[in-house]
Amino acid sequence: MAKKKRLKDLSLLEQIYLPEIVKGLALTMKNMFKPSFTMEYPEVKFEPGASYRGRPVLVMEENGDERCVACGLCSRVCPAIAIEVQANDTDKEKERYPERFEINMLRCIFCGFCEEVCPEEAIIMSKDYELAYTNREDGILGLDKLLVPVSELQERIQFLRKYK
Amino acid sequence: MSIWLQILISLVQILFTASIILVTVAYLVYFERKISAWAQNRIGPNRVGPYGLLQPFADVLKLFFKEDIVPHAANKPIHTLAPILALVIALSTFAVIPIGPPIYIFDLKIPLVVADVNMGILYILALTSVGVYAITFSGWSSGSKYSLLGGIRSSAQMISYEISMGFSIAGVLIFSESLRPMEIVNSQAGFMWNAFVQPIGFITFVVAAFAETNRLPFDLPEAEPELVGGYHTEYSSMKFAAFFLAEYANMIIAAGLIVTLYLGGWQIPYIENLGLSYTLTTSLQILGFFVKMAAVLFFIIWVRWSLPRFRYDQLMNIGWKVMFPLSLLNLIWVAILVMLMN
C-alpha cells in the first residue's frame, strides 16, 4: 500500500496548492479534446462480441425446420424455470420435434445453461439485447419468435465449438 | 436633454441589459452541461433542437409545469419572498457594469451602462451582501434542517469571503482613484490591466468571487452529498427556477466584475493605434468585453468540473488564514507601486 502523504510530507510547491489546481485544470482541458465514449443509442447500436449472451433463440435449419429434438434438457436445467417444451412425434429422421416451445423472457436470467446443455446445438444465446415488452404476454416468446436462421448464428456457434 | 428622453434611454438600457442576462443565463446552463460533458468524455444535451440548443427552454418549460410545493412547517411569506429577493438582487447588480465606452448618437452621449453612478463598486458590494439574506431566508423559512444548515453555511461563508473580496477591490480602487466602474476601466488602458499589475489581488478576488457565487469548489451551501439541495431543498417549480436563475445571473455578474476590475473591462490594448474608424473601434470594444466575460465564465465552469469541494473547516481556514492575509499583502504591494510611480 502506498504510504499516505501528510501535510508535512508535501513540498512547498504542493502546499501552495495553486500549481496543483493548474494540473487538475490541465487534465480536464486535455479530456475536453478526447473523443467521447457516448454511443447515441437509438441511432447507433452496440454490436456485441461472440461471447455475448443475449436472448436465447432456437436454430432454424436451411430447410425451415427447427433443429430442436424436444429432449427437454434445457427446460430441466433452466434455473429460473423459464423454458417450457412440449414434444411430439414426427416422421422425419429426428423423430421428435417441439410442438410448443416457450421461453418466458420475464424469467430468463441469461445464464446460458440451456445453450450449454443442449446436445444438438439447437438453442443458442443470440446478440439480441432489446428486450422491452409493453405487457407480460409479449414477454413469453413462442416458436414463431424464437426460430432464427442458422446463418445468423454462425459466429456464436463457432465460439461455442471453440470454448465450450 | 429632456427628462423623458433620459427615462426612455434608461428603459432601453434596462431592457437591453436584462435580456443580455437572461439569454446568457439560458446558454450558460446549456454550456455548463456541455462543458461538463466534454470534460467527462460525454456528448451532453443534443436532443432538443440542433446541437441541443433549445435545451434551456425545454428545462424552463418543464419547471413551469411542476407543482409548487410549500412545506407544512415553512414560514410562507418569507418562503415566497426569498427567491424573489435572490432574483431581484441578481438582476439589478449588473446595472453598474459598463459593457463598452460611451457611444454618441445624434450628439447624444449614451453611456453603455444602465446606471453610471459614482459609487458603483459600493453598490455592488452592498447588493451582493443583501443577496446573503435571500439564501439565509430561504434556509430558515423552509422548516427543514438541510435548508437551515445550507443557509447558515452560506451566510458564514459569504461574510468571511466578503472581507478578502473587499480588500482586493481596495487595491483596484487605490489605482483608479475612483469608485466609478467607468473610471476603473479607463485606468486600465493599454496593458495596465489590474490582473497583471496586482496578480495576488486578482487571485484573491477570483477565489472570493467563486465563494460569493456559491460555485464549486466552494458550493458548501448546497453540497448535495451532505445537504441534499442545501437552501433550495424545499423549493420546487418556478421558485426553484428563480434560485437557479439567480445563481447563474450571479455568475455572470461575477464574471462581469472580474473583467471590469481586473481584465481591463471593454479595453482592447492599443486599439487606438490601429487607426480604425470610431464605430468599428467601439463595436470591437463591446465585443471584447463579451469575449472576456465568456472566457471568465468558461473558466468558472471549467474549475467546477475539475476541482473537488472543500471541507467546511478548510473553507474557513482558507478564507481567514490565507485569502485575507494575501489580500492585505496585495494592498501593501499596490501602495508601494503607487508610491514609486508618483
Short mmCIF file of C-alpha atoms in Angstrom, two decimals:
data_model
loop_
_atom_site.label_atom_id
_atom_site.label_comp_id
_atom_site.label_asym_id
_atom_site.label_seq_id
_atom_site.Cartn_x
_atom_site.Cartn_y
_atom_site.Cartn_z
CA MET A 1 0.00 0.00 0.00
CA ALA A 2 1.23 3.43 -0.85
CA LYS A 3 2.21 5.49 2.14
CA LYS A 4 -0.32 8.21 2.88
CA LYS A 5 1.01 11.70 2.35
CA ARG A 6 0.58 14.03 5.30
CA LEU A 7 0.66 17.78 5.13
CA LYS A 8 4.27 17.83 6.42
CA ASP A 9 5.38 15.47 3.61
CA LEU A 10 4.26 17.85 0.90
CA SER A 11 6.79 20.02 -0.84
CA LEU A 12 6.41 23.77 -0.73
CA LEU A 13 5.08 23.85 -4.26
CA GLU A 14 2.39 21.34 -3.35
CA GLN A 15 1.49 23.27 -0.22
CA ILE A 16 0.91 26.47 -2.15
CA TYR A 17 -1.81 24.48 -3.90
CA LEU A 18 -2.05 26.67 -6.98
CA PRO A 19 0.21 24.52 -9.20
CA GLU A 20 -1.90 21.51 -8.27
CA ILE A 21 -5.03 23.35 -9.33
CA VAL A 22 -3.39 24.16 -12.65
CA LYS A 23 -2.52 20.48 -13.05
CA GLY A 24 -6.10 19.49 -12.42
CA LEU A 25 -7.39 22.10 -14.86
CA ALA A 26 -4.92 20.89 -17.49
CA LEU A 27 -6.21 17.36 -17.07
CA THR A 28 -9.84 18.33 -17.64
CA MET A 29 -8.83 20.52 -20.57
CA LYS A 30 -6.97 17.59 -22.11
CA ASN A 31 -10.06 15.45 -21.69
CA MET A 32 -12.25 18.01 -23.43
CA PHE A 33 -10.47 17.25 -26.69
CA LYS A 34 -10.65 13.49 -26.39
CA PRO A 35 -13.36 11.71 -28.35
CA SER A 36 -16.40 10.92 -26.25
CA PHE A 37 -17.36 7.39 -25.31
CA THR A 38 -21.05 8.02 -25.65
CA MET A 39 -22.94 5.86 -28.14
CA GLU A 40 -26.07 7.63 -29.31
CA TYR A 41 -28.17 4.55 -28.74
CA PRO A 42 -31.29 4.56 -30.86
CA GLU A 43 -29.30 5.75 -33.88
CA VAL A 44 -26.05 3.90 -33.22
CA LYS A 45 -26.38 0.41 -31.86
CA PHE A 46 -23.90 -1.55 -29.81
CA GLU A 47 -22.66 -4.65 -31.64
CA PRO A 48 -21.75 -7.27 -29.04
CA GLY A 49 -18.97 -9.81 -29.49
CA ALA A 50 -19.41 -13.56 -29.88
CA SER A 51 -19.20 -14.15 -26.13
CA TYR A 52 -22.29 -12.03 -25.52
CA ARG A 53 -25.28 -13.83 -24.04
CA GLY A 54 -28.44 -12.14 -25.22
CA ARG A 55 -31.92 -13.52 -25.83
CA PRO A 56 -31.90 -17.34 -26.23
CA VAL A 57 -33.19 -18.43 -29.65
CA LEU A 58 -33.83 -21.72 -31.45
CA VAL A 59 -31.82 -22.63 -34.52
CA MET A 60 -33.75 -22.95 -37.77
CA GLU A 61 -32.13 -25.09 -40.45
CA GLU A 62 -31.84 -24.02 -44.08
CA ASN A 63 -34.95 -26.01 -44.98
CA GLY A 64 -37.04 -24.13 -42.41
CA ASP A 65 -37.21 -26.92 -39.78
CA GLU A 66 -36.21 -26.32 -36.20
CA ARG A 67 -33.08 -28.20 -35.14
CA CYS A 68 -34.53 -28.89 -31.67
CA VAL A 69 -35.49 -32.53 -30.88
CA ALA A 70 -37.52 -31.59 -27.82
CA CYS A 71 -35.44 -33.62 -25.38
CA GLY A 72 -36.42 -31.16 -22.63
CA LEU A 73 -32.90 -30.85 -21.18
CA CYS A 74 -32.92 -27.06 -21.44
CA SER A 75 -36.22 -26.93 -19.63
CA ARG A 76 -34.77 -29.25 -16.98
CA VAL A 77 -31.58 -27.26 -16.43
CA CYS A 78 -33.12 -23.78 -16.50
CA PRO A 79 -32.62 -22.35 -13.00
CA ALA A 80 -35.34 -19.79 -13.49
CA ILE A 81 -37.84 -22.30 -14.91
CA ALA A 82 -38.32 -20.07 -17.92
CA ILE A 83 -38.47 -22.75 -20.65
CA GLU A 84 -41.44 -24.93 -21.43
CA VAL A 85 -41.21 -27.67 -24.08
CA GLN A 86 -43.97 -29.98 -25.36
CA ALA A 87 -42.70 -32.73 -27.61
CA ASN A 88 -44.48 -34.56 -30.38
CA ASP A 89 -43.55 -37.30 -32.83
CA THR A 90 -42.61 -36.64 -36.42
CA ASP A 91 -41.87 -38.83 -39.46
CA LYS A 92 -38.59 -37.05 -40.08
CA GLU A 93 -35.22 -38.54 -39.25
CA LYS A 94 -35.03 -36.79 -35.86
CA GLU A 95 -38.32 -38.50 -34.80
CA ARG A 96 -39.31 -35.83 -32.29
CA TYR A 97 -39.99 -32.12 -32.60
CA PRO A 98 -41.20 -29.41 -30.20
CA GLU A 99 -44.88 -28.86 -30.70
CA ARG A 100 -44.78 -25.96 -28.31
CA PHE A 101 -41.63 -24.20 -27.12
CA GLU A 102 -41.94 -21.17 -24.88
CA ILE A 103 -39.27 -19.07 -23.24
CA ASN A 104 -40.55 -16.66 -20.64
CA MET A 105 -38.26 -13.67 -21.08
CA LEU A 106 -39.59 -12.18 -17.87
CA ARG A 107 -37.96 -15.08 -16.02
CA CYS A 108 -34.86 -15.71 -18.13
CA ILE A 109 -31.64 -14.75 -16.37
CA PHE A 110 -29.34 -15.18 -19.41
CA CYS A 111 -27.17 -17.79 -17.65
CA GLY A 112 -26.73 -19.75 -20.86
CA PHE A 113 -27.22 -23.17 -19.19
CA CYS A 114 -29.80 -24.17 -21.83
CA GLU A 115 -27.28 -23.49 -24.57
CA GLU A 116 -24.58 -25.36 -22.67
CA VAL A 117 -26.68 -28.45 -22.02
CA CYS A 118 -28.22 -28.71 -25.49
CA PRO A 119 -26.89 -31.86 -27.26
CA GLU A 120 -27.97 -30.64 -30.71
CA GLU A 121 -26.68 -27.01 -30.66
CA ALA A 122 -30.31 -26.13 -31.13
CA ILE A 123 -30.74 -23.39 -28.54
CA ILE A 124 -28.27 -20.51 -28.84
CA MET A 125 -27.80 -17.26 -27.00
CA SER A 126 -28.23 -14.55 -29.64
CA LYS A 127 -26.92 -10.98 -29.64
CA ASP A 128 -30.39 -9.54 -29.25
CA TYR A 129 -30.50 -7.22 -26.22
CA GLU A 130 -33.50 -5.03 -26.98
CA LEU A 131 -35.92 -6.86 -24.75
CA ALA A 132 -38.56 -4.40 -23.69
CA TYR A 133 -42.20 -5.51 -23.63
CA THR A 134 -45.25 -3.39 -23.05
CA ASN A 135 -47.20 -6.22 -21.39
CA ARG A 136 -46.48 -9.57 -19.79
CA GLU A 137 -47.93 -11.67 -22.59
CA ASP A 138 -45.43 -10.22 -25.06
CA GLY A 139 -42.60 -11.36 -22.79
CA ILE A 140 -43.44 -15.02 -23.34
CA LEU A 141 -41.90 -15.97 -26.66
CA GLY A 142 -43.33 -18.83 -28.69
CA LEU A 143 -41.78 -20.82 -31.56
CA ASP A 144 -42.67 -18.13 -34.09
CA LYS A 145 -40.45 -15.60 -32.33
CA LEU A 146 -37.74 -17.99 -31.20
CA LEU A 147 -36.74 -19.53 -34.53
CA VAL A 148 -33.73 -17.81 -36.13
CA PRO A 149 -31.98 -18.99 -39.34
CA VAL A 150 -28.74 -20.83 -38.61
CA SER A 151 -26.78 -18.47 -40.87
CA GLU A 152 -27.35 -15.59 -38.47
CA LEU A 153 -25.97 -17.52 -35.51
CA GLN A 154 -22.75 -18.84 -37.06
CA GLU A 155 -20.50 -16.57 -35.03
CA ARG A 156 -21.84 -17.78 -31.68
CA ILE A 157 -21.84 -21.44 -32.81
CA GLN A 158 -18.18 -21.17 -33.81
CA PHE A 159 -17.43 -19.55 -30.47
CA LEU A 160 -19.17 -22.39 -28.60
CA ARG A 161 -17.31 -25.08 -30.54
CA LYS A 162 -14.05 -23.45 -29.62
CA TYR A 163 -14.60 -22.64 -25.97
CA LYS A 164 -17.45 -24.77 -24.62
CA MET B 1 -31.76 66.79 -22.71
CA SER B 2 -35.38 66.43 -21.61
CA ILE B 3 -36.23 64.19 -18.69
CA TRP B 4 -38.44 61.97 -20.87
CA LEU B 5 -35.67 61.26 -23.27
CA GLN B 6 -33.47 60.32 -20.37
CA ILE B 7 -36.11 57.94 -19.00
CA LEU B 8 -36.56 56.42 -22.45
CA ILE B 9 -32.83 55.84 -22.80
CA SER B 10 -32.69 54.28 -19.34
CA LEU B 11 -35.60 51.97 -20.14
CA VAL B 12 -33.94 50.80 -23.35
CA GLN B 13 -30.73 50.21 -21.45
CA ILE B 14 -32.53 48.24 -18.73
CA LEU B 15 -34.34 46.13 -21.31
CA PHE B 16 -31.09 45.51 -23.14
CA THR B 17 -29.15 44.56 -20.02
CA ALA B 18 -31.92 42.35 -18.66
CA SER B 19 -32.23 40.48 -21.94
CA ILE B 20 -28.46 40.06 -22.09
CA ILE B 21 -28.52 38.49 -18.63
CA LEU B 22 -31.49 36.23 -19.32
CA VAL B 23 -30.17 34.95 -22.64
CA THR B 24 -26.71 34.46 -21.18
CA VAL B 25 -28.17 32.56 -18.23
CA ALA B 26 -30.06 30.24 -20.55
CA TYR B 27 -26.98 29.48 -22.59
CA LEU B 28 -24.73 29.41 -19.56
CA VAL B 29 -26.79 26.49 -18.24
CA TYR B 30 -26.50 24.85 -21.64
CA PHE B 31 -22.74 25.33 -21.77
CA GLU B 32 -22.36 24.22 -18.18
CA ARG B 33 -23.85 20.90 -19.21
CA LYS B 34 -21.92 20.78 -22.46
CA ILE B 35 -18.57 21.57 -20.87
CA SER B 36 -19.15 19.08 -18.09
CA ALA B 37 -19.92 16.52 -20.77
CA TRP B 38 -16.75 17.31 -22.70
CA ALA B 39 -14.63 17.16 -19.57
CA GLN B 40 -16.05 13.71 -18.85
CA ASN B 41 -15.80 12.44 -22.45
CA ARG B 42 -19.54 12.55 -22.95
CA ILE B 43 -21.65 14.37 -25.55
CA GLY B 44 -24.10 16.34 -23.41
CA PRO B 45 -27.55 17.61 -24.34
CA ASN B 46 -28.13 17.22 -28.07
CA ARG B 47 -31.75 16.15 -28.42
CA VAL B 48 -33.79 19.38 -28.25
CA GLY B 49 -33.15 21.40 -31.37
CA PRO B 50 -29.91 21.41 -33.37
CA TYR B 51 -26.99 20.53 -31.05
CA GLY B 52 -29.47 20.69 -28.17
CA LEU B 53 -29.58 24.46 -28.41
CA LEU B 54 -33.20 24.63 -27.27
CA GLN B 55 -32.48 22.58 -24.14
CA PRO B 56 -32.65 25.55 -21.70
CA PHE B 57 -36.11 26.46 -22.95
CA ALA B 58 -37.27 22.87 -22.53
CA ASP B 59 -35.91 22.94 -18.96
CA VAL B 60 -37.76 26.14 -18.13
CA LEU B 61 -40.96 24.80 -19.67
CA LYS B 62 -40.64 21.69 -17.51
CA LEU B 63 -40.19 23.81 -14.38
CA PHE B 64 -43.30 25.83 -15.29
CA PHE B 65 -45.46 22.74 -15.21
CA LYS B 66 -44.11 21.41 -11.92
CA GLU B 67 -46.21 21.56 -8.79
CA ASP B 68 -45.33 24.44 -6.47
CA ILE B 69 -44.92 22.85 -3.05
CA VAL B 70 -44.68 24.81 0.20
CA PRO B 71 -43.76 22.59 3.15
CA HIS B 72 -46.15 22.46 6.09
CA ALA B 73 -43.52 23.73 8.53
CA ALA B 74 -42.47 26.59 6.27
CA ASN B 75 -42.98 30.24 7.02
CA LYS B 76 -44.98 31.08 3.92
CA PRO B 77 -44.39 34.80 3.34
CA ILE B 78 -40.63 34.52 3.77
CA HIS B 79 -40.51 31.26 1.87
CA THR B 80 -42.04 33.14 -1.07
CA LEU B 81 -40.00 36.29 -0.56
CA ALA B 82 -36.60 34.57 -0.63
CA PRO B 83 -36.48 33.53 -4.32
CA ILE B 84 -37.87 36.90 -5.39
CA LEU B 85 -35.20 38.68 -3.38
CA ALA B 86 -32.49 36.46 -4.85
CA LEU B 87 -33.65 37.14 -8.40
CA VAL B 88 -34.14 40.89 -7.97
CA ILE B 89 -30.68 41.34 -6.49
CA ALA B 90 -29.05 39.15 -9.09
CA LEU B 91 -30.67 41.07 -11.93
CA SER B 92 -30.08 44.56 -10.54
CA THR B 93 -26.38 44.19 -9.78
CA PHE B 94 -25.44 44.22 -13.45
CA ALA B 95 -26.74 47.80 -13.72
CA VAL B 96 -23.37 49.37 -12.88
CA ILE B 97 -21.13 47.19 -15.02
CA PRO B 98 -20.09 49.06 -18.17
CA ILE B 99 -20.12 46.92 -21.30
CA GLY B 100 -18.48 49.47 -23.57
CA PRO B 101 -17.26 53.05 -23.96
CA PRO B 102 -19.90 55.81 -24.20
CA ILE B 103 -21.47 55.97 -27.63
CA TYR B 104 -22.69 59.08 -29.43
CA ILE B 105 -26.00 59.08 -31.30
CA PHE B 106 -27.10 62.49 -32.76
CA ASP B 107 -24.75 64.36 -30.40
CA LEU B 108 -26.27 62.42 -27.53
CA LYS B 109 -23.76 60.83 -25.18
CA ILE B 110 -25.10 57.45 -24.10
CA PRO B 111 -23.01 55.53 -21.56
CA LEU B 112 -23.22 51.77 -22.13
CA VAL B 113 -24.15 51.13 -18.53
CA VAL B 114 -27.60 51.37 -17.00
CA ALA B 115 -26.51 53.49 -14.06
CA ASP B 116 -23.20 55.32 -14.31
CA VAL B 117 -23.15 56.04 -10.59
CA ASN B 118 -20.07 57.37 -8.88
CA MET B 119 -20.21 54.68 -6.19
CA GLY B 120 -20.79 51.70 -8.46
CA ILE B 121 -18.43 49.38 -6.65
CA LEU B 122 -20.01 50.14 -3.27
CA TYR B 123 -23.40 49.47 -4.86
CA ILE B 124 -22.25 46.05 -6.00
CA LEU B 125 -20.77 45.19 -2.60
CA ALA B 126 -23.94 46.31 -0.87
CA LEU B 127 -26.26 44.35 -3.13
CA THR B 128 -24.25 41.14 -3.02
CA SER B 129 -24.30 41.37 0.77
CA VAL B 130 -28.08 41.66 0.69
CA GLY B 131 -28.01 38.58 -1.54
CA VAL B 132 -26.95 36.59 1.52
CA TYR B 133 -30.34 37.37 3.01
CA ALA B 134 -32.13 35.61 0.18
CA ILE B 135 -30.26 32.40 0.91
CA THR B 136 -30.49 32.73 4.68
CA PHE B 137 -34.22 33.47 4.49
CA SER B 138 -34.85 30.50 2.25
CA GLY B 139 -32.86 28.25 4.56
CA TRP B 140 -34.57 29.44 7.69
CA SER B 141 -38.14 29.67 6.37
CA SER B 142 -38.21 26.22 4.77
CA GLY B 143 -38.62 24.47 8.10
CA SER B 144 -36.08 21.85 7.13
CA LYS B 145 -32.73 21.01 8.71
CA TYR B 146 -30.92 20.66 5.41
CA SER B 147 -32.10 24.06 4.25
CA LEU B 148 -31.23 25.65 7.57
CA LEU B 149 -27.71 24.23 7.52
CA GLY B 150 -27.26 25.40 3.93
CA GLY B 151 -28.45 28.88 4.82
CA ILE B 152 -26.17 29.14 7.84
CA ARG B 153 -23.17 27.89 5.92
CA SER B 154 -23.88 30.33 3.16
CA SER B 155 -24.05 33.33 5.45
CA ALA B 156 -20.87 32.36 7.28
CA GLN B 157 -19.05 31.71 4.00
CA MET B 158 -20.16 34.90 2.32
CA ILE B 159 -19.28 37.06 5.31
CA SER B 160 -15.80 35.54 5.53
CA TYR B 161 -15.05 35.91 1.86
CA GLU B 162 -16.54 39.36 1.59
CA ILE B 163 -13.56 40.60 3.63
CA SER B 164 -10.87 39.37 1.27
CA MET B 165 -13.05 40.48 -1.64
CA GLY B 166 -13.33 43.98 -0.21
CA PHE B 167 -9.61 44.25 0.40
CA SER B 168 -8.77 43.04 -3.11
CA ILE B 169 -11.15 45.62 -4.52
CA ALA B 170 -9.49 48.26 -2.34
CA GLY B 171 -6.26 47.60 -4.24
CA VAL B 172 -8.04 48.34 -7.51
CA LEU B 173 -9.60 51.46 -6.11
CA ILE B 174 -6.27 52.85 -4.96
CA PHE B 175 -5.07 52.64 -8.55
CA SER B 176 -8.12 54.08 -10.23
CA GLU B 177 -8.76 56.68 -7.51
CA SER B 178 -12.47 56.31 -8.16
CA LEU B 179 -15.40 54.06 -7.26
CA ARG B 180 -16.99 54.65 -10.67
CA PRO B 181 -16.70 51.47 -12.80
CA MET B 182 -16.14 53.57 -15.95
CA GLU B 183 -13.10 55.25 -14.37
CA ILE B 184 -11.77 51.91 -13.18
CA VAL B 185 -11.93 50.63 -16.74
CA ASN B 186 -10.29 53.82 -18.06
CA SER B 187 -7.45 53.45 -15.55
CA GLN B 188 -6.51 50.11 -17.11
CA ALA B 189 -5.65 51.47 -20.55
CA GLY B 190 -3.07 49.60 -22.57
CA PHE B 191 -1.66 46.60 -20.77
CA MET B 192 -2.11 48.16 -17.35
CA TRP B 193 -4.73 45.55 -16.57
CA ASN B 194 -5.06 45.05 -12.85
CA ALA B 195 -4.66 41.32 -13.33
CA PHE B 196 -1.04 41.98 -14.39
CA VAL B 197 -0.36 44.87 -12.03
CA GLN B 198 -1.64 43.14 -8.92
CA PRO B 199 -1.75 39.39 -9.57
CA ILE B 200 -2.21 38.48 -5.91
CA GLY B 201 -5.25 40.67 -5.65
CA PHE B 202 -6.58 39.12 -8.85
CA ILE B 203 -6.26 35.62 -7.42
CA THR B 204 -7.85 36.50 -4.08
CA PHE B 205 -10.68 38.30 -5.84
CA VAL B 206 -11.37 35.40 -8.19
CA VAL B 207 -11.36 32.94 -5.28
CA ALA B 208 -13.68 35.22 -3.29
CA ALA B 209 -15.93 35.56 -6.33
CA PHE B 210 -16.18 31.77 -6.51
CA ALA B 211 -17.12 31.66 -2.84
CA GLU B 212 -19.61 34.51 -3.18
CA THR B 213 -21.42 32.87 -6.07
CA ASN B 214 -21.51 29.51 -4.26
CA ARG B 215 -19.69 27.80 -7.08
CA LEU B 216 -17.61 24.70 -6.74
CA PRO B 217 -15.10 24.27 -5.08
CA PHE B 218 -16.92 26.46 -2.56
CA ASP B 219 -20.51 25.32 -3.05
CA LEU B 220 -20.89 24.34 0.60
CA PRO B 221 -24.39 25.89 0.94
CA GLU B 222 -25.75 23.31 -1.47
CA ALA B 223 -23.30 20.47 -1.07
CA GLU B 224 -25.60 17.79 -2.37
CA PRO B 225 -23.97 14.73 -0.74
CA GLU B 226 -24.39 16.26 2.72
CA LEU B 227 -27.27 18.68 2.47
CA VAL B 228 -29.45 17.22 -0.32
CA GLY B 229 -30.04 20.57 -2.05
CA GLY B 230 -28.95 22.95 0.69
CA TYR B 231 -31.05 26.09 0.97
CA HIS B 232 -33.24 25.23 -2.03
CA THR B 233 -34.11 21.69 -0.89
CA GLU B 234 -37.72 22.66 -0.16
CA TYR B 235 -38.29 24.67 -3.32
CA SER B 236 -39.93 23.46 -6.48
CA SER B 237 -41.36 24.79 -9.72
CA MET B 238 -40.71 28.44 -10.57
CA LYS B 239 -39.43 29.29 -7.10
CA PHE B 240 -36.63 26.84 -7.65
CA ALA B 241 -36.16 28.25 -11.13
CA ALA B 242 -35.80 31.72 -9.59
CA PHE B 243 -32.98 30.48 -7.37
CA PHE B 244 -31.38 28.71 -10.29
CA LEU B 245 -31.61 31.81 -12.43
CA ALA B 246 -30.22 33.98 -9.63
CA GLU B 247 -27.28 31.65 -9.15
CA TYR B 248 -26.32 31.80 -12.80
CA ALA B 249 -27.01 35.53 -13.01
CA ASN B 250 -24.64 35.93 -10.06
CA MET B 251 -22.04 34.02 -12.03
CA ILE B 252 -22.46 36.43 -14.91
CA ILE B 253 -22.12 39.40 -12.58
CA ALA B 254 -19.02 37.89 -11.00
CA ALA B 255 -17.56 37.43 -14.47
CA GLY B 256 -18.51 40.96 -15.47
CA LEU B 257 -16.97 42.29 -12.29
CA ILE B 258 -13.74 40.34 -12.78
CA VAL B 259 -13.50 41.70 -16.31
CA THR B 260 -14.27 45.26 -15.22
CA LEU B 261 -11.95 45.33 -12.23
CA TYR B 262 -9.05 43.21 -13.39
CA LEU B 263 -9.14 42.43 -17.10
CA GLY B 264 -9.46 45.95 -18.45
CA GLY B 265 -13.23 45.96 -18.95
CA TRP B 266 -14.04 46.75 -22.59
CA GLN B 267 -10.50 47.96 -23.34
CA ILE B 268 -8.55 46.29 -26.09
CA PRO B 269 -4.86 47.22 -25.63
CA TYR B 270 -3.57 49.79 -28.16
CA ILE B 271 -6.58 49.50 -30.46
CA GLU B 272 -6.48 53.30 -30.93
CA ASN B 273 -3.08 52.97 -32.67
CA LEU B 274 -4.59 50.81 -35.43
CA GLY B 275 -6.41 53.78 -36.93
CA LEU B 276 -9.78 52.08 -37.24
CA SER B 277 -12.99 54.07 -37.63
CA TYR B 278 -14.81 55.17 -34.50
CA THR B 279 -17.79 52.86 -34.99
CA LEU B 280 -15.60 49.83 -35.62
CA THR B 281 -13.45 50.55 -32.58
CA THR B 282 -16.47 50.88 -30.35
CA SER B 283 -18.13 47.71 -31.58
CA LEU B 284 -14.84 45.84 -31.26
CA GLN B 285 -14.52 47.05 -27.68
CA ILE B 286 -18.06 45.94 -26.81
CA LEU B 287 -17.32 42.60 -28.43
CA GLY B 288 -14.08 42.48 -26.47
CA PHE B 289 -15.98 42.86 -23.21
CA PHE B 290 -18.24 39.96 -24.04
CA VAL B 291 -15.38 37.77 -25.19
CA LYS B 292 -13.55 38.41 -21.95
CA MET B 293 -16.69 37.72 -19.98
CA ALA B 294 -17.28 34.49 -21.86
CA ALA B 295 -13.70 33.43 -21.17
CA VAL B 296 -14.13 34.07 -17.44
CA LEU B 297 -17.43 32.20 -17.44
CA PHE B 298 -15.77 29.29 -19.21
CA PHE B 299 -13.06 29.36 -16.56
CA ILE B 300 -15.66 29.27 -13.77
CA ILE B 301 -17.37 26.26 -15.31
CA TRP B 302 -14.04 24.61 -16.09
CA VAL B 303 -12.97 24.91 -12.45
CA ARG B 304 -16.24 23.42 -11.31
CA TRP B 305 -15.69 20.25 -13.28
CA SER B 306 -12.05 19.93 -12.23
CA LEU B 307 -11.85 20.53 -8.50
CA PRO B 308 -13.48 18.70 -5.60
CA ARG B 309 -15.42 20.52 -2.90
CA PHE B 310 -13.57 21.85 0.14
CA ARG B 311 -14.43 20.63 3.60
CA TYR B 312 -16.13 23.29 5.67
CA ASP B 313 -13.21 23.85 8.07
CA GLN B 314 -10.80 24.01 5.11
CA LEU B 315 -13.02 26.61 3.51
CA MET B 316 -12.94 28.77 6.62
CA ASN B 317 -9.19 28.23 7.06
CA ILE B 318 -8.50 29.35 3.51
CA GLY B 319 -10.83 32.30 3.83
CA TRP B 320 -9.38 33.67 7.05
CA LYS B 321 -5.81 32.39 7.20
CA VAL B 322 -4.80 32.53 3.53
CA MET B 323 -7.04 34.77 1.45
CA PHE B 324 -7.40 37.57 4.00
CA PRO B 325 -3.61 37.98 4.63
CA LEU B 326 -2.96 37.68 0.90
CA SER B 327 -5.39 40.48 0.11
CA LEU B 328 -3.69 42.63 2.77
CA LEU B 329 -0.34 41.81 1.18
CA ASN B 330 -1.77 42.92 -2.14
CA LEU B 331 -2.89 46.18 -0.62
CA ILE B 332 0.65 46.85 0.60
CA TRP B 333 2.03 45.96 -2.83
CA VAL B 334 -0.33 48.39 -4.53
CA ALA B 335 0.55 51.10 -2.02
CA ILE B 336 4.26 50.61 -2.77
CA LEU B 337 3.57 50.71 -6.52
CA VAL B 338 1.58 53.92 -6.24
CA MET B 339 4.33 55.48 -4.11
CA LEU B 340 7.04 54.53 -6.61
CA MET B 341 5.08 55.70 -9.63
CA ASN B 342 4.36 59.14 -8.21
#
